[in-house]
Tab-separated table of C-alpha atoms and ligand atoms in Angstrom:
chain	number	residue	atom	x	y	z
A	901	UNK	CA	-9.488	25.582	-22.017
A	902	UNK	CA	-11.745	25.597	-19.032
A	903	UNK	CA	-10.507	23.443	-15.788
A	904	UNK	CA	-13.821	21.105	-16.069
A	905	UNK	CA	-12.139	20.559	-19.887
A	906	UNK	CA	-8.280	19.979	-18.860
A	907	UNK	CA	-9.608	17.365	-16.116
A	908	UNK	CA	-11.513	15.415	-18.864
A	909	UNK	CA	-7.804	15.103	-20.486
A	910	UNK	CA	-6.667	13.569	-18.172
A	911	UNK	CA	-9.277	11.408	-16.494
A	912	UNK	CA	-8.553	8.384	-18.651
A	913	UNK	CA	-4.655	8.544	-18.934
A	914	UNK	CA	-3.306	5.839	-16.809
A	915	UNK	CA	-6.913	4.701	-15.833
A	916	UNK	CA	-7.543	1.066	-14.528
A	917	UNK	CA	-10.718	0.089	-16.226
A	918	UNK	CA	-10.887	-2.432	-13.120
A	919	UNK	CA	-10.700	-0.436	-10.287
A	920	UNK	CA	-10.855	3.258	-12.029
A	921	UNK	CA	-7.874	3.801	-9.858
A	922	UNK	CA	-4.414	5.287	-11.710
A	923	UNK	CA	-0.990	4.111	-12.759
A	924	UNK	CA	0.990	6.722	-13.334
A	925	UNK	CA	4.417	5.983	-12.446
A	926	UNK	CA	7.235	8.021	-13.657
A	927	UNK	CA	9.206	7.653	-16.747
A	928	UNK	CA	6.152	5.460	-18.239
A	929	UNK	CA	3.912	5.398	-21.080
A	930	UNK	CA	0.871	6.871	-18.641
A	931	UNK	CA	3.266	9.522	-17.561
A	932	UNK	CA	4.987	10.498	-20.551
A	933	UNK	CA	1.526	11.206	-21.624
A	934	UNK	CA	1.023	13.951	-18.703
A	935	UNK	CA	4.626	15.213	-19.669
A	936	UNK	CA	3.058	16.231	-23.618
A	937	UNK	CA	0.020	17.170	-21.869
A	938	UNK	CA	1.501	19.309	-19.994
A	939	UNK	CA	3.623	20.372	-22.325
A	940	UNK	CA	1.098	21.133	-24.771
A	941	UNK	CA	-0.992	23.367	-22.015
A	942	UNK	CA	1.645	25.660	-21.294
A	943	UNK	CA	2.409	25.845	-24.619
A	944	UNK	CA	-1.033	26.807	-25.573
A	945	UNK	CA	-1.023	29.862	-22.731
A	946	UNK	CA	2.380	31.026	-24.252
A	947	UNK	CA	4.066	29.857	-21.273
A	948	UNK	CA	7.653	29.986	-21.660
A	949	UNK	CA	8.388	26.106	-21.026
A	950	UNK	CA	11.355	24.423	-19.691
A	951	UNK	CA	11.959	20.712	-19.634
A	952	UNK	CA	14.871	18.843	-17.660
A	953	UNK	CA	16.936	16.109	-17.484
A	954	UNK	CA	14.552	14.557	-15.502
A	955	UNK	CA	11.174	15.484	-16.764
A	956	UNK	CA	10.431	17.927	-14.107
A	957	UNK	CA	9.033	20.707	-16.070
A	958	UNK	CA	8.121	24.680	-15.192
A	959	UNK	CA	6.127	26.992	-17.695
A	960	UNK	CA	6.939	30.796	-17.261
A	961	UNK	CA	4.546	33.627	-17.574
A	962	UNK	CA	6.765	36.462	-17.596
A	963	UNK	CA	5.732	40.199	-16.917
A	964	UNK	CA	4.647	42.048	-20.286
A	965	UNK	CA	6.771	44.881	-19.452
A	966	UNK	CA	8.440	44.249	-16.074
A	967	UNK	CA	9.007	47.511	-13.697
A	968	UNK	CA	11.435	45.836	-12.094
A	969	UNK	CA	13.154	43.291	-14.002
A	970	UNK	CA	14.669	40.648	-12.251
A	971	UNK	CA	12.154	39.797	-9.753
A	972	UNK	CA	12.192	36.631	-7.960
A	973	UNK	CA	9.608	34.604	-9.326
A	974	UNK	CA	6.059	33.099	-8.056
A	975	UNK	CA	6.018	29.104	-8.198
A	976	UNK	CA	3.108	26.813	-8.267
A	977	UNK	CA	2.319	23.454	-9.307
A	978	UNK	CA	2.373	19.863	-7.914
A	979	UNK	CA	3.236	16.764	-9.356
A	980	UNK	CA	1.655	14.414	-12.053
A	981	UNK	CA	2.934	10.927	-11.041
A	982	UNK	CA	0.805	8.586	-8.517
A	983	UNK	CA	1.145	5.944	-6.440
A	984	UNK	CA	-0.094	2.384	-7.595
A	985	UNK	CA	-4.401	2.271	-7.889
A	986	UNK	CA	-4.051	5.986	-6.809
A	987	UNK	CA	-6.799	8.558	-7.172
A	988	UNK	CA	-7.240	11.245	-9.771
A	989	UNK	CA	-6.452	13.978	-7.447
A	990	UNK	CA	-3.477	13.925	-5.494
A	991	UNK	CA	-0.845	15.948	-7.892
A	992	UNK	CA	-2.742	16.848	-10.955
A	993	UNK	CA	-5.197	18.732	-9.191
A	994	UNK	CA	-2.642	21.025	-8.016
A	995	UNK	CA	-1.149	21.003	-11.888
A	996	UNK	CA	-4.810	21.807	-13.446
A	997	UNK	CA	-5.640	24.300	-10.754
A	998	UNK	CA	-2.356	26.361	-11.477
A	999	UNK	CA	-2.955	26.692	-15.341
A	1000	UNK	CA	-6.722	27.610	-14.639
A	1001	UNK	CA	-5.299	30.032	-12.093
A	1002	UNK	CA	-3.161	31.497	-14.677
A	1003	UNK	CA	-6.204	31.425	-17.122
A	1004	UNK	CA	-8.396	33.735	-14.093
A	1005	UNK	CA	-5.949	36.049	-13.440
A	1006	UNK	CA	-5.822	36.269	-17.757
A	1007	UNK	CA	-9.471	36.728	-17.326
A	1008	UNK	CA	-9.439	39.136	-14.885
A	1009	UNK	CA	-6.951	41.539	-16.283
A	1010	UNK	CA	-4.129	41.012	-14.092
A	1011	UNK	CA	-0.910	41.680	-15.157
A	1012	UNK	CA	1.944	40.058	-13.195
A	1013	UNK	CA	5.071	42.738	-11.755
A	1014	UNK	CA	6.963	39.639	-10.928
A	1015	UNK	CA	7.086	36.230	-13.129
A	1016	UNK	CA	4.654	33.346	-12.008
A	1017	UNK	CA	5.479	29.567	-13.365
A	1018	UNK	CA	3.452	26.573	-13.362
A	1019	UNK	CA	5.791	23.474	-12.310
A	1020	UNK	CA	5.438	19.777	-12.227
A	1021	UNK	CA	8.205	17.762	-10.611
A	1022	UNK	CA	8.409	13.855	-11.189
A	1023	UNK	CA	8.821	11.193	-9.268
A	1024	UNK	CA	7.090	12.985	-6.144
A	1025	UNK	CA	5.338	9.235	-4.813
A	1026	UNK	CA	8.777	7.988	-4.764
A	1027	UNK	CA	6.447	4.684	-5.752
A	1028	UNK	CA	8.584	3.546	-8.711
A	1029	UNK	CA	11.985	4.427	-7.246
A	1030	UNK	CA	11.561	4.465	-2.932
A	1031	UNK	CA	12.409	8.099	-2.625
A	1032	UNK	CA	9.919	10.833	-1.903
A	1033	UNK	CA	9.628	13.773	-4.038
A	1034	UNK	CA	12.768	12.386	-5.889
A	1035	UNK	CA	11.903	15.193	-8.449
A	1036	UNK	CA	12.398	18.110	-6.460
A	1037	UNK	CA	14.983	16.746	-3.931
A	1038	UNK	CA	16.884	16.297	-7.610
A	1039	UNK	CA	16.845	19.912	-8.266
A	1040	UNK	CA	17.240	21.299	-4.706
A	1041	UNK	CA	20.527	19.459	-4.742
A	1042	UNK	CA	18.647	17.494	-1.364
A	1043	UNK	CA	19.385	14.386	-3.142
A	1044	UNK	CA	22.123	13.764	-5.788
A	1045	UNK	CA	22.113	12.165	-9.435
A	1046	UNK	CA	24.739	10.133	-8.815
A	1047	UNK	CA	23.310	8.285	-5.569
A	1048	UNK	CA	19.652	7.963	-7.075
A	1049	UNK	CA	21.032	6.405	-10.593
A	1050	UNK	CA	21.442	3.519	-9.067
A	1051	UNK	CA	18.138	3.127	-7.289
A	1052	UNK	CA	16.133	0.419	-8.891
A	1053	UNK	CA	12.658	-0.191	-9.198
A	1054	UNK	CA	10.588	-3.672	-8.148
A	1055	UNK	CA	12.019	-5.026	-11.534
A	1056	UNK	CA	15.607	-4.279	-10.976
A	1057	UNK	CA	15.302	-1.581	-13.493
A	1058	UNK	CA	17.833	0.994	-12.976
A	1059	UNK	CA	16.531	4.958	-12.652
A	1060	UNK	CA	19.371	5.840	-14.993
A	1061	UNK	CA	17.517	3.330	-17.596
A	1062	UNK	CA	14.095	4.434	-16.995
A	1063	UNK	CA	15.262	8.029	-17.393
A	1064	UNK	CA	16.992	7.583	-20.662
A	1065	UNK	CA	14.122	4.985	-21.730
A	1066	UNK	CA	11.662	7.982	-21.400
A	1067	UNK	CA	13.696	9.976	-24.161
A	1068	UNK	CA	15.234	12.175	-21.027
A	1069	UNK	CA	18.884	12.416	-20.481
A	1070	UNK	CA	20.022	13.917	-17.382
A	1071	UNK	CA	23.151	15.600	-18.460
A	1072	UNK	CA	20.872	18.123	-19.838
A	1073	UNK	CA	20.885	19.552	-16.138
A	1074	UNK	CA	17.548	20.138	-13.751
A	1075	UNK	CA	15.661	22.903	-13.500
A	1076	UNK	CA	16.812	25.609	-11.453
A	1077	UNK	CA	15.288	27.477	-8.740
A	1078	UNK	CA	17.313	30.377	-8.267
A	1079	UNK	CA	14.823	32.688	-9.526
A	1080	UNK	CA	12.170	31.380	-7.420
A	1081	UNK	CA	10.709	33.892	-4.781
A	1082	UNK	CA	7.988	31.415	-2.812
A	1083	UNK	CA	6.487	28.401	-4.259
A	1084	UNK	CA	2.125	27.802	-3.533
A	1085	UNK	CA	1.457	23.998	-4.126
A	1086	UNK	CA	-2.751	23.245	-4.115
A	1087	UNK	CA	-3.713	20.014	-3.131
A	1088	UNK	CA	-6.334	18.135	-2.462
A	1089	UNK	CA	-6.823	17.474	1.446
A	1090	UNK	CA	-6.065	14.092	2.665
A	1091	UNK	CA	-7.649	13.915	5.494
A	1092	UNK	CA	-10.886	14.824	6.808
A	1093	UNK	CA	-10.047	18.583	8.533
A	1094	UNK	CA	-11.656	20.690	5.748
A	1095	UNK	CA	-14.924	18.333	6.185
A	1096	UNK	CA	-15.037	18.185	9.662
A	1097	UNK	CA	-14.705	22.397	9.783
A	1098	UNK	CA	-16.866	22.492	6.601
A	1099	UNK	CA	-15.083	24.786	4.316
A	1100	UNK	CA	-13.946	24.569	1.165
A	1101	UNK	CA	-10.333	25.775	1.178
A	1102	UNK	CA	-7.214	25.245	3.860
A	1103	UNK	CA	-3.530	26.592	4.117
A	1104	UNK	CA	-0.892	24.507	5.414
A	1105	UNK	CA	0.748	25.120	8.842
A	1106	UNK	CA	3.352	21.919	8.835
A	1107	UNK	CA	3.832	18.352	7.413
A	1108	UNK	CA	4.841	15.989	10.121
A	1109	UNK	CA	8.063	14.296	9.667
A	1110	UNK	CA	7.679	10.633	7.974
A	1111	UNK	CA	10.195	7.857	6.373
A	1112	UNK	CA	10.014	4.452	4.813
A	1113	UNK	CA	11.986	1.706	6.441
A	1114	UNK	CA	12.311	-1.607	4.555
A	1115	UNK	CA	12.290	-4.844	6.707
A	1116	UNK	CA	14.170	-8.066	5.839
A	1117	UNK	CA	13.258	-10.542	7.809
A	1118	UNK	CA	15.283	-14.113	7.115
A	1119	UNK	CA	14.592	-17.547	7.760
A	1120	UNK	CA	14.723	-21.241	6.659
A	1121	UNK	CA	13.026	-22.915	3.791
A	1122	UNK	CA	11.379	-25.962	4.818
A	1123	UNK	CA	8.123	-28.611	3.921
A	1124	UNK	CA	4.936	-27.288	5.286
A	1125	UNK	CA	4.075	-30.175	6.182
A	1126	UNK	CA	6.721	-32.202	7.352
A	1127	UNK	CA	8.413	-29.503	9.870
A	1128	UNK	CA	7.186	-29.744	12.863
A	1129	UNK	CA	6.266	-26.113	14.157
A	1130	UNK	CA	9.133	-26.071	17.102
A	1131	UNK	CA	11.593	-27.120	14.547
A	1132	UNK	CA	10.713	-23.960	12.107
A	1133	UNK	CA	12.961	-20.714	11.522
A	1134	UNK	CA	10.003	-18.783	9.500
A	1135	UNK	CA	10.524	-15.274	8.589
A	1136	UNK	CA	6.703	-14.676	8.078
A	1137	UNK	CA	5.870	-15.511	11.759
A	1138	UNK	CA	8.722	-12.745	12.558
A	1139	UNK	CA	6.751	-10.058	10.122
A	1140	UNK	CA	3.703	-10.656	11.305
A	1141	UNK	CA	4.497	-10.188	15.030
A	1142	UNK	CA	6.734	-6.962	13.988
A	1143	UNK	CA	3.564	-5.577	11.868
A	1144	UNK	CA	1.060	-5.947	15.141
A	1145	UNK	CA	4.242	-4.485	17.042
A	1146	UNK	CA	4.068	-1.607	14.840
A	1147	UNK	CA	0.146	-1.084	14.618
A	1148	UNK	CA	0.370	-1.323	18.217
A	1149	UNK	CA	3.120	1.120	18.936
A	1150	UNK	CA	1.868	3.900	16.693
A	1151	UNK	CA	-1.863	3.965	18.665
A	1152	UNK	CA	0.371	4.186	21.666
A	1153	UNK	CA	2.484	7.018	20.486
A	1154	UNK	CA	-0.744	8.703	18.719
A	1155	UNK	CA	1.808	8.231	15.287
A	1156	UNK	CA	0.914	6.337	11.803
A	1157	UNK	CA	3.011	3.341	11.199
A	1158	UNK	CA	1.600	0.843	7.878
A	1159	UNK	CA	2.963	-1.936	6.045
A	1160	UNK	CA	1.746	-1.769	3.107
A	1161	UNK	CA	4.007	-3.555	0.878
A	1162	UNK	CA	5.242	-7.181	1.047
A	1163	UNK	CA	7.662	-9.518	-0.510
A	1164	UNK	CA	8.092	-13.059	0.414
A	1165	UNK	CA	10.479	-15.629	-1.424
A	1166	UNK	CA	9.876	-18.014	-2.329
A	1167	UNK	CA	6.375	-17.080	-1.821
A	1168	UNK	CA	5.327	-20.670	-2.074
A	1169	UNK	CA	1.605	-22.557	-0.933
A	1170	UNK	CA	3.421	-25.885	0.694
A	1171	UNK	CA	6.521	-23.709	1.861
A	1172	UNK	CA	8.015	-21.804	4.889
A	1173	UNK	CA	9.542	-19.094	3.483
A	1174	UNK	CA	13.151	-18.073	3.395
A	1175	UNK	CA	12.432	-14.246	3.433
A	1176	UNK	CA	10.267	-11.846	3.803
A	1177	UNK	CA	10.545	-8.146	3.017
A	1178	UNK	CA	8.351	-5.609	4.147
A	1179	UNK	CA	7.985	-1.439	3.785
A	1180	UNK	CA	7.290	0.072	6.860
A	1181	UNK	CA	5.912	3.891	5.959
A	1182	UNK	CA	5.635	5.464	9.938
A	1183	UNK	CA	4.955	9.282	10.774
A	1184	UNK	CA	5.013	11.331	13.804
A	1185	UNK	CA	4.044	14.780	14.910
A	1186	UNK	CA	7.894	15.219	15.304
A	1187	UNK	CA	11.473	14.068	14.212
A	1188	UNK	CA	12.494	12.480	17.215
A	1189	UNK	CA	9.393	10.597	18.118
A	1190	UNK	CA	9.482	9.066	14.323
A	1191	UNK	CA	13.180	7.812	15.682
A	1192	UNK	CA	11.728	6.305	18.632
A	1193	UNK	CA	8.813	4.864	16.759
A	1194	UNK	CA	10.972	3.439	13.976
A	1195	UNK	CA	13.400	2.242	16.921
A	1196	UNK	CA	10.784	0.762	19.250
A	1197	UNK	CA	9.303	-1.181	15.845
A	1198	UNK	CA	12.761	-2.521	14.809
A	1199	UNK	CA	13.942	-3.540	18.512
A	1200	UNK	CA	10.362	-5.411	18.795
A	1201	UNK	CA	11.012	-7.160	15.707
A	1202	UNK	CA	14.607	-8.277	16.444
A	1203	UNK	CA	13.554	-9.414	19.806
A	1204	UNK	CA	10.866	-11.625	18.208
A	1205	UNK	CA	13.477	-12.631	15.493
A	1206	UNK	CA	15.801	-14.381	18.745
A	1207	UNK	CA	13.126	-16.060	19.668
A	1208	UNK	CA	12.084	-17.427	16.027
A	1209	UNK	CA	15.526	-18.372	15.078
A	1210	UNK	CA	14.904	-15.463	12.260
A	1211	UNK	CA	17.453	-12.094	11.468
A	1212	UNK	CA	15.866	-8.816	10.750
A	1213	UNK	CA	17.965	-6.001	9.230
A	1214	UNK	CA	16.149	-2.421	8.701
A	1215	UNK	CA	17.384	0.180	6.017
A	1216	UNK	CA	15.698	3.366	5.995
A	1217	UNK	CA	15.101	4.113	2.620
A	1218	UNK	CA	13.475	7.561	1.919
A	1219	UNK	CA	13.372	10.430	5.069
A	1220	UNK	CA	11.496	13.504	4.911
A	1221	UNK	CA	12.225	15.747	8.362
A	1222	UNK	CA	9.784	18.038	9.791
A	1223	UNK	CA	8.621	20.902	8.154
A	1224	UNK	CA	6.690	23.849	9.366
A	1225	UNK	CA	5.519	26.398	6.565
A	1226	UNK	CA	6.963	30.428	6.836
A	1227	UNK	CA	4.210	31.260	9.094
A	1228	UNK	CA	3.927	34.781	8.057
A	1229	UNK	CA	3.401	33.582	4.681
A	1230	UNK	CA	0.696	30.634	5.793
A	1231	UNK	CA	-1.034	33.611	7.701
A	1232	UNK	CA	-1.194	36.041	5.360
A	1233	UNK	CA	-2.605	33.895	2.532
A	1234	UNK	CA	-5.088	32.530	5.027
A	1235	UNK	CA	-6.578	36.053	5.603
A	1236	UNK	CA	-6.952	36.504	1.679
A	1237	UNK	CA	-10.324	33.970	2.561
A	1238	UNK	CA	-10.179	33.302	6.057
A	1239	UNK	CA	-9.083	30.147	5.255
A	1240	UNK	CA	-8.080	27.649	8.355
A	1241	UNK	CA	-4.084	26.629	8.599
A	1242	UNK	CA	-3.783	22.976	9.243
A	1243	UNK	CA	-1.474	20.386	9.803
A	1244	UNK	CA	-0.819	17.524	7.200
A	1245	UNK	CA	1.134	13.837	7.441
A	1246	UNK	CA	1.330	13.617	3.932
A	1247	UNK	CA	5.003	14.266	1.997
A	1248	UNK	CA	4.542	17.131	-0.655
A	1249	UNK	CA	7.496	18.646	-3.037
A	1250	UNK	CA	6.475	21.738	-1.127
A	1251	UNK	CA	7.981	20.319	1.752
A	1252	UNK	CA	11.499	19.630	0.128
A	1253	UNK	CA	11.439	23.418	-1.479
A	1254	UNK	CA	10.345	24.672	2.106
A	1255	UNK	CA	13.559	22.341	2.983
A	1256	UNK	CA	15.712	24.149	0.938
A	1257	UNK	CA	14.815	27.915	2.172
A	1258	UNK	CA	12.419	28.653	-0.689
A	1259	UNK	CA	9.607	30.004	1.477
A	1260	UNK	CA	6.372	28.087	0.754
A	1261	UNK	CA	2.870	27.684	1.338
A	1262	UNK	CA	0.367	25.006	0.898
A	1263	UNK	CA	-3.262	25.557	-0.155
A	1264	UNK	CA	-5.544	22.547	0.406
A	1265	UNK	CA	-9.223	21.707	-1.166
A	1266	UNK	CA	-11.519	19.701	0.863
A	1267	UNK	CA	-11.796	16.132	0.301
A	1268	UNK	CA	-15.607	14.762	0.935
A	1269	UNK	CA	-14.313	11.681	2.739
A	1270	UNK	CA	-11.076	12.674	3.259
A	1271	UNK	CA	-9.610	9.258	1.635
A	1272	UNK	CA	-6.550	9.447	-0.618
A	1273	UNK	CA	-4.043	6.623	-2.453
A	1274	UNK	CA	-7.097	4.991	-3.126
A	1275	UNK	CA	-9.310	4.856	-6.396
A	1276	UNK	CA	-12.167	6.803	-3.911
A	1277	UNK	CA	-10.228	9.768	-3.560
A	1278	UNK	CA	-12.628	12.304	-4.949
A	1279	UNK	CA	-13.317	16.414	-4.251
A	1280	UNK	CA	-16.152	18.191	-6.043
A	1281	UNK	CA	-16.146	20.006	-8.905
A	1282	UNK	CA	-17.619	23.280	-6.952
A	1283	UNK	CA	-14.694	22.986	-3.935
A	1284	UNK	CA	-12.033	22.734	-7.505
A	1285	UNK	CA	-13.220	25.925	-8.564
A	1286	UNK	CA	-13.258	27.283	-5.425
A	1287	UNK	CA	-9.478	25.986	-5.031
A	1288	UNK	CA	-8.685	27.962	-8.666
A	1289	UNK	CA	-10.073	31.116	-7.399
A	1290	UNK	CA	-8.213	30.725	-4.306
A	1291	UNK	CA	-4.704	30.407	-5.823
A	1292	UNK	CA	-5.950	32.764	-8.311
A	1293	UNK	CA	-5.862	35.084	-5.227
A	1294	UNK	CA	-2.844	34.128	-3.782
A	1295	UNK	CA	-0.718	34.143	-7.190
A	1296	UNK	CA	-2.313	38.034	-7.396
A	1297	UNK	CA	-0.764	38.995	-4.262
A	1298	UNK	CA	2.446	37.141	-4.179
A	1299	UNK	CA	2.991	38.556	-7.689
A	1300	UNK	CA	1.302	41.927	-7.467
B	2794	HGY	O1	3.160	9.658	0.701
B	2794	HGY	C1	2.924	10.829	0.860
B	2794	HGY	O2	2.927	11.337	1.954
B	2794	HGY	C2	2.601	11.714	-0.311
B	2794	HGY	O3	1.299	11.475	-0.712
B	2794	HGY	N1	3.544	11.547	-1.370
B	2795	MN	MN1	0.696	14.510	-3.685
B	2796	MN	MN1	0.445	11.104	-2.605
């Protein structure tokens, strides 16, 4: 099945007909449908398949007859999950990309020496749940089962439930990456670089450190209209100072800070709230300027708090440290096409298998407007072939 054909699978699964963006959060309908996808597309290519407790999955294409049995494998693969009104790209494209690539090098002839897999961990938006990559921090041991069971989602549904809801149990055990020599991950670029350099194809030198930091800001209830505005203790006024605060600090710094996400109770028209709770997502070009970012944000905010009669409390909830790529590795797969090695400040399961001493490159395809979580993400069909070959390329020389 051509690449063109496996991306018509899966444009519509998980598809709002509203905004066309996608809903694919894990351990749901939309993404159980990816997991028998999947599972059906490595089955097809005789992949040896492997699914765990968790619904991460790896399909292994093992040498016919191996010279040297025992080799540490080849990984690829991304993740199929996104975040909420996300676009079709970020994660499957890397998924779709390593099954063509498996289906070129097939094509071409090429007979492994060492085994290749095509993976897909879950959970890698950390949208549903507040952890990054929750997937592969699971089966690097970064993160354990019995701390993330009791995460919950925005509907107090516990990841132990949702697990065992989507027909997965756990127990089973995760997948293991002891055979695992390197691990490629393609994804589309977000971000403008490939654009701006006009080229088709990146490698990844780094992904700058980033965390998400939720903010409870607490007040007093009160009329409206019958408290007078001296006499109010509202946690919105606090938020809304802390958010230009943060906008204001990260152009200073040169960082990315965002709230994106909001909850206010009682979230009433005629009402000064009693709390608001807000996600702040920042990243910085390294780990200690994301702690004074984070720190000059939350002093800001509790300084404003004194003065509104407010509290503010600040729990980080999901931190991803700096990583920077082997650079032998980024440099040699760079050369296979001359492709440029760039920076990203997005979170990738690359970056937690990087983390835990799996050496690990990055291959990026160029992204015509460089937009991403967003139903406009988009990269043409010509620049996904391109990306195929590409890993096609690298998978023949990492597992030549
Ligand atoms: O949020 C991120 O950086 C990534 O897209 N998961
Ligand atoms: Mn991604
Ligand atoms: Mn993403």
């Amino acid at each position: 099945m051509t690449f063109e054909a496996m991306w018509r699978d899966l444009h519509p699964v998980g598809r709002s007909a509203s905004s066309g963006g996608y809903n694919r959060s894990p351990w749901t309908s939309a993404e159980s449908e990816l997991r028998a996808w999947f599972t059906e597309a490595a089955l097809a290519r005789g992949l040896e398949l492997e699914t765990d407790g968790m619904g991460n999955q790896v399909g292994w294409w093992r040498p016919a007859t191996p010279e040297a049995p025992g080799l540490p494998g080849v990984l690829t693969g991304s993740h199929l999950d996104s975040v909420l009104d996300g676009g079709a790209y970020d994660g499957p494209l890397g998924v779709v990309s390593a099954l063509a690539a498996v289906d070129v090098l097939r094509a071409r002839g090429f007979s492994p020496s060492r085994p290749i897999g095509v993976s897909v961990f879950t959970e890698e938006e950390g949208s549903r749940f507040g952890l990054a990559c929750l997937g592969s921090r699971l089966v690097t041991g970064a993160s354990a089962w019995a701390d993330a069971r009791e995460r919950q989602d925005r509907d107090g549904v516990y990841l132990g439930d949702a697990v065992a809801d989507a027909g997965l149990d756990p127990s089973t055990g995760l997948l293991s990456l002891d055979d695992v020599g390197c691990f490629v991950e393609l994804h589309v670029e977000q971000g403008r670089d490939l654009v701006d350099r006009d080229v088709a194809v990146g490698v990844a030198s780094e992904i700058w450190p980033h965390g998400r930091y939720r903010f409870d800001f607490s007040g007093e209830a009160n009329h409206a209209g019958t408290t007078r505005m001296e006499d109010r203790r509202d946690p919105m006024l606090t938020y809304a100072m802390t958010a230009l605060a943060a906008n204001k600090q990260a152009r200073l710094a040169g960082q990315r800070a965002t709230f994106g996400r909001l909850e206010v109770a009682p979230n009433g028209t005629n009402a000064v709230p009693s709390r608001v709770t807000a996600w702040l997502d920042a990243r910085c070009s390294s780990d200690a300027g994301l702690a004074e970012l984070v720190d000059a944000i939350s002093r800001q905010g509790s300084e404003r708090a004194s003065r509104d009669g407010t509290q503010l409390s600040v729990t980080a909830e999901s931190v991803s440290g700096s990583v920077v790529f082997d650079p032998d590795l980024a440099r040699d797969l760079a050369g296979i096409g001359g492709w440029p090695i760039i920076p990203t400040q997005a979170g990738h399961d690359a970056g937690i298998l990087s983390a835990a001493g799996i050496p690990t490159a990055m291959l990026f395809v160029r992204n015509p407007t460089g937009v991403s979580h967003s139903p406009a993400e988009f990269a043409e069909m010509a620049d996904c072939l391109a990306g195929v070959e590409a890993l096609a390329d690298t998978l023949a020389k990492l597992a030549s």
